[in-house]
Amino acid sequence: MSYRDLREFIAEVDALGALRRIDGADPRFEIGGITEVGAGLPDAPALLFDRIKGFARGFRVFTNATTNPQRAALALGIDPHLAPLDALKAWMEKRKTLKPHKPIEVKDAAFLENSMSGADVDLGKLPAPYWHRDDGGPYIGSGSIVIMRDPDGGWINASIYRIQVHSPTKVTVQFDHAGRHGAIIAEKYWRRGEPCPIAVVNGEDPALFIAGFEYLPAGQSEYNFAGAIKEAPIEVMAGPVTGLPLPARAEIILEGRLLPASVETLPEGPFGEFTGYYAADKRPCPVMEVMAVHHRHDPILLGSPPMKPPRFHFGLPFRAAGIWSNLESAGVSDVVGVWQHVAQLMTVVALKQRYDGHAKRAALIAAAHSYMGRLVVVVDDDVDPSNLADVMWAITTRCEPSEQIDIIRNAWSSALDPRIPAADKQRGITSHSKAIIDACRPFAWLDKFPPVSALSQEEARAIAEKWGEALKAAGSRNLSNR
Ligand SMILES: Cc1cc2nc3c(=O)[nH]c(=O)nc-3n(C[C@H](O)[C@H](O)[C@H](O)COP(=O)(O)O)c2cc1C
Ligand SMILES: [Mn+2]
């Protein structure tokens, strides 16, 4: 692991040829639009916006940081040249042996290069984009982490909650549900009649961005997890206003307090969601009073707006790595790959069938852990689960729908699910049904199934190695059967 902060990560992305610099874009819907179009390109390049319309030069926004497999691997310290499924497997393996590192305190912090506090605080100086057409306002936090200290245990939570700007000194912090660690911690302060000290960290180290998305148990700090990814502690310094440990090399930090919901809330949203819809209305949301803003010279905001699938914040489906290790720890053998498509909304497991019911056993475990995913598919080990075309080939040639599709009802979804009727959501219904598609050859006549005429993955790779150049010259864009 070499990069030490977001700037060094951007330099590594540039060295891979994956950075595009864009000058003169409007933060009102243009930065968001360019980000979405860019994320839809085959290489989904990372974008660094400067000379943003209406803002001082040097106040920059960086988007599509980790939206392709290569840069998601780079952020994790995994070889960015690995094939996507191999990179995800490497992450799944690395995750098992991660050694948490507590952050270390340093005496100097880059984020203190510039500060505004008290009456000088003006969030309007920072280029917070209006990301999508009908968003309720500008969002300074789309990929930022929120720092809070549990008043009982003293441990630090540092995960991602979106931050909408409402005035020069007020933002809202959106907890999706009451079980978010941030929501639980805030509630503890409020019960004591105190506001909750809070900091919003923008332009954080990408390892912190990834850690902020992990489901960690309460009591385990995302800081320590990010340190584990980096194999080195995160450097922190106590914030002058809150005393919270803040990443010393972060770009922009807001410090302040989260007011009890009984004192003030503001209507938050709507905000374009990762499903590609606005499925949740404006909701009353806790207000953060911003008491100080710190930033590095020429600060870089890390923006990660939700976008229409298949675009997603992370080019490697990290939650699929979690499902993969859950399958292993449940004792399901011979899993050769797990992947998620359509921005996590479809899960695919590939395995070598050993016994009747093996595929369904894996499918049920994968379905149980598929957040908002209506489709769970199991394929044989000759199918690459990360290749949607191959997965569809398996479904259309190995699955007899009348026998091999099951429906699980009342399963895990979310209020963000666009297909759950509003009236049902009002009654507290946030579950949906999941289709399990067994796209494996039927186990009972596995040996009798017509043999595959197409090249195996290994054969195709060997051909590509020997004849790839010739084919490229002939105008073929992509040789491997991805
Ligand atoms: C880019 C991005 C934006 C997110 N926005 C929110 C959000 O606004 N609210 C929320 O509750 N979770 C959001 N999440 C999901 C949480 O960060 C994630 O589930 C995390 O594990 C929650 O941490 P916690 O267990 O410490 O509460 C977002 C995730 C990402 C990657
Ligand atoms: Mn947490």
Short mmCIF file of C-alpha atoms and ligand atoms in Angstrom, two decimals:
data_model
loop_
_atom_site.label_atom_id
_atom_site.label_comp_id
_atom_site.label_asym_id
_atom_site.label_seq_id
_atom_site.Cartn_x
_atom_site.Cartn_y
_atom_site.Cartn_z
CA MET A 1 0.00 0.00 0.00
CA SER A 2 1.62 3.19 -1.03
CA TYR A 3 -0.72 6.19 -1.23
CA ARG A 4 -1.00 8.17 2.02
CA ASP A 5 -4.01 10.36 1.25
CA LEU A 6 -6.51 11.29 -1.45
CA ARG A 7 -3.95 13.40 -3.35
CA GLU A 8 -1.49 10.58 -3.57
CA PHE A 9 -4.27 8.22 -4.62
CA ILE A 10 -5.21 10.65 -7.43
CA ALA A 11 -1.56 10.70 -8.54
CA GLU A 12 -1.57 6.88 -8.72
CA VAL A 13 -4.83 6.95 -10.71
CA ASP A 14 -3.20 9.47 -13.07
CA ALA A 15 -0.18 7.19 -13.47
CA LEU A 16 -2.54 4.40 -14.55
CA GLY A 17 -3.90 6.74 -17.24
CA ALA A 18 -7.32 6.70 -15.60
CA LEU A 19 -7.71 10.38 -14.66
CA ARG A 20 -9.54 13.05 -16.69
CA ARG A 21 -9.30 16.73 -15.74
CA ILE A 22 -12.37 18.83 -16.44
CA ASP A 23 -12.41 22.62 -16.18
CA GLY A 24 -15.33 25.02 -16.12
CA ALA A 25 -18.21 22.69 -15.20
CA ASP A 26 -21.26 24.06 -13.37
CA PRO A 27 -21.86 22.52 -9.91
CA ARG A 28 -25.58 22.82 -10.69
CA PHE A 29 -26.34 19.47 -12.38
CA GLU A 30 -23.33 19.58 -14.71
CA ILE A 31 -20.69 17.99 -12.46
CA GLY A 32 -23.28 15.34 -11.56
CA GLY A 33 -24.22 14.80 -15.21
CA ILE A 34 -20.61 14.49 -16.36
CA THR A 35 -19.93 12.09 -13.48
CA GLU A 36 -22.86 9.86 -14.51
CA VAL A 37 -21.95 9.85 -18.21
CA GLY A 38 -18.28 9.20 -17.31
CA ALA A 39 -19.20 6.32 -15.01
CA GLY A 40 -21.09 4.73 -17.91
CA LEU A 41 -18.01 4.64 -20.18
CA PRO A 42 -16.27 1.27 -20.49
CA ASP A 43 -13.27 2.40 -18.38
CA ALA A 44 -15.36 4.69 -16.10
CA PRO A 45 -12.49 7.19 -15.68
CA ALA A 46 -11.94 9.14 -12.49
CA LEU A 47 -12.74 12.87 -12.85
CA LEU A 48 -11.04 15.88 -11.29
CA PHE A 49 -13.05 19.10 -11.68
CA ASP A 50 -11.35 22.48 -11.34
CA ARG A 51 -12.28 26.11 -12.17
CA ILE A 52 -15.76 25.17 -11.10
CA LYS A 53 -18.30 27.74 -12.19
CA GLY A 54 -18.83 30.33 -9.44
CA PHE A 55 -15.95 29.12 -7.24
CA ALA A 56 -12.34 30.02 -6.65
CA ARG A 57 -9.83 28.17 -8.79
CA GLY A 58 -8.24 25.30 -6.86
CA PHE A 59 -11.44 24.38 -5.02
CA ARG A 60 -11.80 21.02 -6.69
CA VAL A 61 -14.20 18.06 -6.82
CA PHE A 62 -13.02 14.49 -7.46
CA THR A 63 -15.58 11.89 -8.60
CA ASN A 64 -15.68 8.28 -9.83
CA ALA A 65 -12.75 7.58 -7.50
CA THR A 66 -13.31 3.83 -7.22
CA THR A 67 -16.05 3.18 -9.78
CA ASN A 68 -14.16 0.61 -11.83
CA PRO A 69 -12.56 -2.68 -10.70
CA GLN A 70 -9.03 -1.39 -11.29
CA ARG A 71 -9.31 1.63 -8.98
CA ALA A 72 -11.36 -0.25 -6.38
CA ALA A 73 -8.43 -2.71 -6.22
CA LEU A 74 -5.88 0.13 -6.12
CA ALA A 75 -7.67 1.69 -3.15
CA LEU A 76 -7.46 -1.63 -1.29
CA GLY A 77 -3.78 -2.13 -2.00
CA ILE A 78 -4.58 -5.05 -4.33
CA ASP A 79 -2.89 -5.47 -7.73
CA PRO A 80 -4.99 -3.27 -10.07
CA HIS A 81 -4.08 -5.48 -13.04
CA LEU A 82 -5.89 -8.54 -11.70
CA ALA A 83 -9.06 -9.68 -13.52
CA PRO A 84 -12.12 -8.37 -11.60
CA LEU A 85 -13.18 -11.70 -10.07
CA ASP A 86 -9.58 -12.46 -9.05
CA ALA A 87 -9.33 -9.00 -7.44
CA LEU A 88 -12.56 -9.58 -5.49
CA LYS A 89 -11.25 -12.98 -4.37
CA ALA A 90 -7.99 -11.37 -3.25
CA TRP A 91 -10.02 -8.87 -1.20
CA MET A 92 -12.19 -11.65 0.26
CA GLU A 93 -8.98 -13.47 1.34
CA LYS A 94 -7.30 -10.29 2.63
CA ARG A 95 -10.40 -9.42 4.66
CA LYS A 96 -10.08 -12.67 6.64
CA THR A 97 -6.68 -11.79 8.01
CA LEU A 98 -6.97 -8.02 8.40
CA LYS A 99 -5.20 -6.70 11.48
CA PRO A 100 -6.93 -3.59 12.84
CA HIS A 101 -4.64 -0.63 13.48
CA LYS A 102 -5.64 2.05 15.97
CA PRO A 103 -5.11 5.58 14.61
CA ILE A 104 -2.07 7.47 15.84
CA GLU A 105 -2.06 11.08 16.99
CA VAL A 106 0.16 13.50 15.11
CA LYS A 107 1.10 17.06 16.05
CA ASP A 108 0.39 18.73 12.75
CA ALA A 109 -2.55 18.38 10.40
CA ALA A 110 -2.75 19.42 6.77
CA PHE A 111 -6.46 20.22 7.20
CA LEU A 112 -5.52 23.12 9.50
CA GLU A 113 -3.86 25.03 6.63
CA ASN A 114 -7.06 27.11 6.39
CA SER A 115 -9.85 27.54 8.93
CA MET A 116 -13.06 29.51 9.25
CA SER A 117 -14.85 29.53 12.58
CA GLY A 118 -17.75 31.18 14.36
CA ALA A 119 -19.29 34.02 12.37
CA ASP A 120 -16.80 33.47 9.51
CA VAL A 121 -18.15 30.05 8.64
CA ASP A 122 -19.58 30.10 5.13
CA LEU A 123 -20.28 26.76 3.51
CA GLY A 124 -21.11 28.67 0.32
CA LYS A 125 -17.37 28.94 -0.34
CA LEU A 126 -17.15 25.18 -0.97
CA PRO A 127 -18.37 23.79 -4.30
CA ALA A 128 -21.12 21.47 -3.08
CA PRO A 129 -22.83 20.16 -6.23
CA TYR A 130 -26.48 19.77 -7.03
CA TRP A 131 -25.91 16.21 -8.26
CA HIS A 132 -29.23 15.16 -9.86
CA ARG A 133 -32.04 17.07 -11.57
CA ASP A 134 -34.63 17.03 -8.77
CA ASP A 135 -32.40 16.95 -5.70
CA GLY A 136 -33.66 19.01 -2.77
CA GLY A 137 -30.41 20.97 -2.51
CA PRO A 138 -26.65 20.86 -2.84
CA TYR A 139 -24.85 17.96 -1.13
CA ILE A 140 -21.42 18.59 0.29
CA GLY A 141 -21.33 15.04 1.61
CA SER A 142 -21.98 12.27 -0.89
CA GLY A 143 -18.80 10.33 -0.24
CA SER A 144 -17.76 11.88 3.05
CA ILE A 145 -17.45 10.16 6.41
CA VAL A 146 -19.09 11.30 9.63
CA ILE A 147 -17.08 11.12 12.85
CA MET A 148 -18.75 10.63 16.23
CA ARG A 149 -17.63 9.31 19.60
CA ASP A 150 -19.77 6.85 21.53
CA PRO A 151 -20.26 8.53 24.92
CA ASP A 152 -20.32 5.20 26.77
CA GLY A 153 -17.56 3.15 25.17
CA GLY A 154 -15.50 6.06 23.86
CA TRP A 155 -15.00 4.31 20.51
CA ILE A 156 -15.11 6.33 17.28
CA ASN A 157 -17.65 5.65 14.54
CA ALA A 158 -16.65 6.87 11.07
CA SER A 159 -19.12 5.91 8.36
CA ILE A 160 -20.80 7.46 5.35
CA TYR A 161 -24.06 9.41 5.73
CA ARG A 162 -25.07 11.97 3.14
CA ILE A 163 -24.82 15.66 4.03
CA GLN A 164 -27.12 18.31 2.51
CA VAL A 165 -26.26 22.02 2.78
CA HIS A 166 -29.17 24.18 3.97
CA SER A 167 -27.53 27.50 4.86
CA PRO A 168 -24.02 28.95 5.32
CA THR A 169 -23.78 27.20 8.73
CA LYS A 170 -26.31 24.39 8.65
CA VAL A 171 -26.24 20.94 7.12
CA THR A 172 -28.34 17.81 7.70
CA VAL A 173 -26.98 14.33 8.37
CA GLN A 174 -29.11 11.55 6.92
CA PHE A 175 -29.30 8.29 8.89
CA ASP A 176 -31.16 5.81 6.73
CA HIS A 177 -32.66 4.08 9.75
CA ALA A 178 -32.48 4.16 13.54
CA GLY A 179 -30.01 1.26 13.60
CA ARG A 180 -27.17 3.27 12.05
CA HIS A 181 -24.36 3.64 14.56
CA GLY A 182 -24.42 7.40 14.05
CA ALA A 183 -28.13 7.50 14.92
CA ILE A 184 -27.61 5.35 18.03
CA ILE A 185 -24.70 7.50 19.24
CA ALA A 186 -26.53 10.81 18.65
CA GLU A 187 -29.54 9.50 20.56
CA LYS A 188 -27.32 8.81 23.60
CA TYR A 189 -26.17 12.45 23.78
CA TRP A 190 -29.69 13.76 23.19
CA ARG A 191 -31.13 11.62 26.00
CA ARG A 192 -28.69 13.38 28.32
CA GLY A 193 -29.98 16.70 27.00
CA GLU A 194 -26.71 17.44 25.15
CA PRO A 195 -25.96 18.12 21.49
CA CYS A 196 -23.73 15.49 19.87
CA PRO A 197 -20.18 16.55 18.86
CA ILE A 198 -19.73 15.64 15.20
CA ALA A 199 -17.34 16.15 12.29
CA VAL A 200 -17.83 15.63 8.57
CA VAL A 201 -14.67 14.61 6.74
CA ASN A 202 -14.56 15.30 3.00
CA GLY A 203 -11.76 14.25 0.70
CA GLU A 204 -10.71 11.44 2.99
CA ASP A 205 -8.24 8.68 2.25
CA PRO A 206 -10.01 6.15 -0.06
CA ALA A 207 -9.35 3.41 2.52
CA LEU A 208 -11.55 5.41 4.93
CA PHE A 209 -14.18 5.74 2.20
CA ILE A 210 -14.23 1.95 1.83
CA ALA A 211 -14.19 1.37 5.60
CA GLY A 212 -17.12 3.77 5.97
CA PHE A 213 -19.24 1.43 3.82
CA GLU A 214 -18.39 -1.77 5.74
CA TYR A 215 -20.91 -3.32 8.09
CA LEU A 216 -18.82 -3.34 11.26
CA PRO A 217 -20.25 -4.23 14.66
CA ALA A 218 -20.87 -1.39 17.16
CA GLY A 219 -17.70 -0.81 19.14
CA GLN A 220 -15.42 -1.45 16.17
CA SER A 221 -14.06 1.73 14.67
CA GLU A 222 -13.95 2.20 10.91
CA TYR A 223 -10.65 4.01 11.55
CA ASN A 224 -9.10 0.74 12.71
CA PHE A 225 -10.51 -1.09 9.69
CA ALA A 226 -9.06 1.53 7.32
CA GLY A 227 -5.73 1.16 9.14
CA ALA A 228 -5.99 -2.59 8.50
CA ILE A 229 -6.54 -2.03 4.77
CA LYS A 230 -3.53 0.27 4.70
CA GLU A 231 -1.45 -1.93 7.00
CA ALA A 232 -0.58 1.31 8.81
CA PRO A 233 -2.45 3.48 11.31
CA ILE A 234 -4.53 6.44 10.13
CA GLU A 235 -2.89 9.68 11.34
CA VAL A 236 -5.30 11.82 13.34
CA MET A 237 -5.31 15.09 15.21
CA ALA A 238 -7.89 16.30 17.73
CA GLY A 239 -10.29 18.79 16.15
CA PRO A 240 -9.98 22.26 17.74
CA VAL A 241 -13.77 22.50 18.30
CA THR A 242 -14.91 18.96 19.05
CA GLY A 243 -11.77 17.21 20.25
CA LEU A 244 -12.72 14.35 17.90
CA PRO A 245 -9.79 12.56 16.27
CA LEU A 246 -9.76 13.78 12.66
CA PRO A 247 -7.72 12.37 9.75
CA ALA A 248 -4.75 14.74 9.54
CA ARG A 249 -4.36 14.44 5.77
CA ALA A 250 -8.06 14.89 4.90
CA GLU A 251 -9.00 17.72 2.53
CA ILE A 252 -12.02 19.44 4.09
CA ILE A 253 -13.49 19.02 7.57
CA LEU A 254 -16.64 20.49 9.12
CA GLU A 255 -16.77 20.48 12.91
CA GLY A 256 -19.82 21.20 15.01
CA ARG A 257 -22.70 19.65 16.87
CA LEU A 258 -25.73 17.65 15.92
CA LEU A 259 -28.80 19.21 17.50
CA PRO A 260 -31.38 17.06 19.28
CA ALA A 261 -34.30 16.30 16.99
CA SER A 262 -36.53 17.91 19.65
CA VAL A 263 -34.68 21.25 19.11
CA GLU A 264 -34.54 21.37 15.32
CA THR A 265 -34.90 19.25 12.20
CA LEU A 266 -34.92 20.30 8.56
CA PRO A 267 -36.64 18.64 5.61
CA GLU A 268 -33.93 16.62 3.84
CA GLY A 269 -33.89 15.38 0.24
CA PRO A 270 -35.01 14.16 -2.04
CA PHE A 271 -31.67 12.87 -3.30
CA GLY A 272 -31.14 10.64 -6.34
CA GLU A 273 -30.61 7.10 -5.08
CA PHE A 274 -28.39 4.21 -6.13
CA THR A 275 -31.36 2.44 -7.71
CA GLY A 276 -31.69 5.31 -10.19
CA TYR A 277 -34.91 6.65 -8.60
CA TYR A 278 -36.26 9.00 -5.98
CA ALA A 279 -38.12 6.44 -3.88
CA ALA A 280 -38.00 8.28 -0.55
CA ASP A 281 -39.65 11.65 0.04
CA LYS A 282 -38.26 14.67 1.85
CA ARG A 283 -37.93 13.66 5.50
CA PRO A 284 -37.20 15.61 8.70
CA CYS A 285 -33.55 15.12 9.45
CA PRO A 286 -31.11 16.03 12.27
CA VAL A 287 -29.33 19.35 11.86
CA MET A 288 -25.61 19.92 12.30
CA GLU A 289 -24.61 23.40 13.37
CA VAL A 290 -21.26 23.97 11.67
CA MET A 291 -18.92 25.77 14.08
CA ALA A 292 -15.70 25.51 12.08
CA VAL A 293 -14.55 24.57 8.58
CA HIS A 294 -10.95 23.51 7.98
CA HIS A 295 -9.37 22.78 4.62
CA ARG A 296 -6.08 22.17 2.91
CA HIS A 297 -4.79 24.60 0.32
CA ASP A 298 -6.60 23.90 -2.98
CA PRO A 299 -8.92 21.38 -1.32
CA ILE A 300 -10.45 18.42 -3.09
CA LEU A 301 -13.99 17.32 -2.28
CA LEU A 302 -14.53 13.58 -2.78
CA GLY A 303 -17.94 13.30 -4.45
CA SER A 304 -19.69 9.97 -4.84
CA PRO A 305 -23.26 10.56 -5.96
CA PRO A 306 -25.59 7.59 -6.32
CA MET A 307 -26.21 6.91 -10.02
CA LYS A 308 -28.35 4.74 -12.25
CA PRO A 309 -27.08 1.13 -12.22
CA PRO A 310 -24.85 -0.53 -13.22
CA ARG A 311 -22.80 2.48 -12.07
CA PHE A 312 -21.84 2.14 -8.43
CA HIS A 313 -19.49 3.75 -5.90
CA PHE A 314 -17.25 0.70 -5.97
CA GLY A 315 -16.18 -1.13 -9.14
CA LEU A 316 -15.67 -4.30 -7.13
CA PRO A 317 -18.86 -5.51 -5.43
CA PHE A 318 -17.56 -5.51 -1.85
CA ARG A 319 -20.80 -6.88 -0.40
CA ALA A 320 -20.40 -9.90 -2.70
CA ALA A 321 -17.07 -10.56 -0.99
CA GLY A 322 -19.01 -10.60 2.30
CA ILE A 323 -21.51 -13.12 0.89
CA TRP A 324 -18.63 -15.23 -0.43
CA SER A 325 -17.04 -15.49 3.00
CA ASN A 326 -20.44 -16.11 4.62
CA LEU A 327 -20.88 -19.09 2.26
CA GLU A 328 -17.46 -20.37 3.26
CA SER A 329 -18.06 -19.97 6.97
CA ALA A 330 -21.42 -21.72 6.62
CA GLY A 331 -19.53 -24.69 5.19
CA VAL A 332 -20.71 -24.46 1.58
CA SER A 333 -17.83 -25.98 -0.37
CA ASP A 334 -16.61 -25.43 -3.92
CA VAL A 335 -17.77 -21.83 -4.37
CA VAL A 336 -15.54 -20.45 -7.13
CA GLY A 337 -16.95 -16.93 -7.27
CA VAL A 338 -19.60 -14.49 -6.07
CA TRP A 339 -20.46 -11.26 -7.84
CA GLN A 340 -23.14 -8.60 -7.78
CA HIS A 341 -24.52 -6.84 -10.85
CA VAL A 342 -26.92 -3.90 -11.29
CA ALA A 343 -25.35 -1.98 -8.38
CA GLN A 344 -25.79 -4.86 -5.89
CA LEU A 345 -29.39 -5.57 -6.97
CA MET A 346 -28.53 -9.00 -8.44
CA THR A 347 -26.29 -11.60 -6.79
CA VAL A 348 -24.59 -14.45 -8.66
CA VAL A 349 -22.83 -17.43 -7.07
CA ALA A 350 -20.69 -19.82 -9.13
CA LEU A 351 -19.90 -23.27 -7.73
CA LYS A 352 -18.88 -26.77 -8.64
CA GLN A 353 -21.88 -28.93 -7.75
CA ARG A 354 -20.95 -31.87 -5.53
CA TYR A 355 -24.37 -33.11 -4.38
CA ASP A 356 -28.06 -32.63 -5.01
CA GLY A 357 -29.26 -29.46 -3.25
CA HIS A 358 -25.78 -27.91 -3.15
CA ALA A 359 -26.74 -25.06 -5.47
CA LYS A 360 -29.95 -24.25 -3.56
CA ARG A 361 -28.10 -24.31 -0.25
CA ALA A 362 -25.74 -21.66 -1.56
CA ALA A 363 -28.60 -19.69 -3.11
CA LEU A 364 -30.54 -19.48 0.15
CA ILE A 365 -27.54 -18.13 2.04
CA ALA A 366 -26.78 -15.64 -0.73
CA ALA A 367 -30.45 -14.56 -0.85
CA ALA A 368 -30.50 -13.98 2.90
CA HIS A 369 -27.61 -11.54 2.56
CA SER A 370 -28.70 -9.78 -0.63
CA TYR A 371 -29.77 -6.29 0.43
CA MET A 372 -32.56 -5.04 -1.87
CA GLY A 373 -31.68 -7.76 -4.41
CA ARG A 374 -34.68 -9.39 -6.10
CA LEU A 375 -32.53 -11.74 -8.19
CA VAL A 376 -30.18 -14.42 -6.94
CA VAL A 377 -28.61 -16.73 -9.52
CA VAL A 378 -26.45 -19.81 -9.07
CA VAL A 379 -24.30 -20.99 -11.98
CA ASP A 380 -21.87 -23.85 -12.55
CA ASP A 381 -18.15 -23.32 -12.11
CA ASP A 382 -17.49 -22.95 -15.85
CA VAL A 383 -19.47 -19.68 -15.86
CA ASP A 384 -17.78 -16.44 -14.78
CA PRO A 385 -20.26 -14.82 -12.35
CA SER A 386 -18.80 -11.37 -13.09
CA ASN A 387 -19.72 -11.71 -16.76
CA LEU A 388 -23.40 -10.83 -17.12
CA ALA A 389 -23.59 -12.14 -20.70
CA ASP A 390 -22.29 -15.55 -19.58
CA VAL A 391 -24.67 -15.58 -16.63
CA MET A 392 -27.61 -14.92 -18.98
CA TRP A 393 -26.32 -17.68 -21.27
CA ALA A 394 -26.46 -20.09 -18.34
CA ILE A 395 -29.96 -18.94 -17.35
CA THR A 396 -31.33 -19.32 -20.86
CA THR A 397 -29.73 -22.71 -21.55
CA ARG A 398 -29.55 -24.56 -18.19
CA CYS A 399 -32.58 -23.34 -16.26
CA GLU A 400 -36.07 -24.75 -16.80
CA PRO A 401 -38.17 -21.97 -15.22
CA SER A 402 -41.04 -24.26 -14.20
CA GLU A 403 -38.58 -26.31 -12.12
CA GLN A 404 -35.67 -24.07 -11.23
CA ILE A 405 -37.07 -20.74 -10.05
CA ASP A 406 -38.20 -20.28 -6.44
CA ILE A 407 -39.74 -17.23 -4.82
CA ILE A 408 -38.89 -16.23 -1.25
CA ARG A 409 -41.39 -13.81 0.24
CA ASN A 410 -41.08 -10.98 2.80
CA ALA A 411 -37.31 -10.80 2.47
CA TRP A 412 -34.76 -8.05 3.17
CA SER A 413 -35.19 -4.85 1.17
CA SER A 414 -35.47 -1.18 2.15
CA ALA A 415 -37.63 1.91 2.05
CA LEU A 416 -35.48 2.89 -0.96
CA ASP A 417 -37.03 0.04 -2.97
CA PRO A 418 -38.91 1.78 -5.82
CA ARG A 419 -41.23 -1.21 -6.36
CA ILE A 420 -42.73 -1.25 -2.84
CA PRO A 421 -45.94 0.81 -2.99
CA ALA A 422 -45.89 4.05 -0.97
CA ALA A 423 -48.99 2.96 0.98
CA ASP A 424 -47.17 -0.22 2.07
CA LYS A 425 -44.09 1.77 3.11
CA GLN A 426 -46.33 3.95 5.25
CA ARG A 427 -47.46 0.78 7.04
CA GLY A 428 -43.82 -0.03 7.72
CA ILE A 429 -43.43 -2.60 4.96
CA THR A 430 -39.93 -2.58 3.55
CA SER A 431 -39.62 -6.22 2.45
CA HIS A 432 -39.95 -7.70 -1.01
CA SER A 433 -39.72 -11.09 -2.67
CA LYS A 434 -36.57 -12.63 -4.09
CA ALA A 435 -36.38 -14.96 -7.08
CA ILE A 436 -33.79 -17.70 -6.82
CA ILE A 437 -32.76 -18.83 -10.26
CA ASP A 438 -30.93 -22.13 -10.29
CA ALA A 439 -29.06 -21.81 -13.59
CA CYS A 440 -26.90 -24.87 -12.94
CA ARG A 441 -27.19 -28.02 -15.01
CA PRO A 442 -29.65 -30.32 -13.18
CA PHE A 443 -27.56 -32.37 -10.76
CA ALA A 444 -29.48 -35.59 -11.49
CA TRP A 445 -28.26 -35.72 -15.09
CA LEU A 446 -25.13 -33.62 -14.88
CA ASP A 447 -23.11 -36.13 -16.94
CA LYS A 448 -25.75 -36.33 -19.67
CA PHE A 449 -26.03 -32.58 -20.21
CA PRO A 450 -24.93 -31.61 -23.75
CA PRO A 451 -21.24 -30.73 -23.70
CA VAL A 452 -20.23 -27.10 -24.14
CA SER A 453 -18.90 -26.30 -27.59
CA ALA A 454 -17.56 -22.85 -26.73
CA LEU A 455 -14.00 -22.29 -25.55
CA SER A 456 -13.39 -22.65 -21.85
CA GLN A 457 -12.13 -19.57 -19.99
CA GLU A 458 -8.61 -21.07 -19.99
CA GLU A 459 -8.71 -21.85 -23.74
CA ALA A 460 -9.95 -18.36 -24.55
CA ARG A 461 -7.18 -16.84 -22.41
CA ALA A 462 -4.53 -18.95 -24.16
CA ILE A 463 -5.81 -17.91 -27.59
CA ALA A 464 -5.88 -14.29 -26.49
CA GLU A 465 -2.29 -14.52 -25.37
CA LYS A 466 -1.07 -16.05 -28.63
CA TRP A 467 -3.32 -14.28 -31.15
CA GLY A 468 -4.51 -11.20 -29.32
CA GLU A 469 -2.34 -8.72 -31.20
CA ALA A 470 -3.46 -10.03 -34.59
CA LEU A 471 -7.07 -9.74 -33.60
CA LYS A 472 -6.59 -6.25 -32.20
CA ALA A 473 -5.06 -5.13 -35.48
CA ALA A 474 -8.12 -6.57 -37.20
CA GLY A 475 -10.21 -4.15 -35.20
CA SER A 476 -11.46 -6.42 -32.44
CA ARG A 477 -11.95 -4.40 -29.28
CA ASN A 478 -12.03 -7.08 -26.66
CA LEU A 479 -10.79 -10.59 -27.04
CA SER A 480 -11.38 -12.27 -23.73
CA ASN A 481 -14.98 -13.45 -23.72
CA ARG A 482 -15.95 -10.82 -21.14
C1 LIG B 1 -21.48 6.70 -1.12
C2 LIG B 1 -22.32 6.18 -0.01
C3 LIG B 1 -23.34 6.93 0.53
C4 LIG B 1 -24.09 6.48 1.60
N1 LIG B 1 -25.07 7.28 2.12
C5 LIG B 1 -25.74 6.88 3.23
C6 LIG B 1 -26.69 7.76 3.86
O1 LIG B 1 -26.93 8.87 3.41
N2 LIG B 1 -27.31 7.33 4.98
C7 LIG B 1 -27.08 6.10 5.52
O2 LIG B 1 -27.65 5.77 6.55
N3 LIG B 1 -26.21 5.23 4.93
C8 LIG B 1 -25.52 5.60 3.81
N4 LIG B 1 -24.62 4.75 3.23
C9 LIG B 1 -24.43 3.39 3.78
C10 LIG B 1 -23.64 3.37 5.07
O3 LIG B 1 -22.51 4.19 4.99
C11 LIG B 1 -23.17 1.96 5.42
O4 LIG B 1 -24.25 1.07 5.49
C12 LIG B 1 -22.37 1.88 6.72
O5 LIG B 1 -21.98 0.55 6.91
C13 LIG B 1 -23.15 2.34 7.91
O6 LIG B 1 -22.24 2.42 9.01
P1 LIG B 1 -22.68 2.29 10.54
O7 LIG B 1 -22.95 0.81 10.76
O8 LIG B 1 -21.48 2.76 11.29
O9 LIG B 1 -23.89 3.11 10.78
C14 LIG B 1 -23.84 5.19 2.15
C15 LIG B 1 -22.83 4.42 1.59
C16 LIG B 1 -22.07 4.90 0.54
C17 LIG B 1 -20.97 4.04 -0.02
MN MN B 2 -20.01 1.74 12.50
#
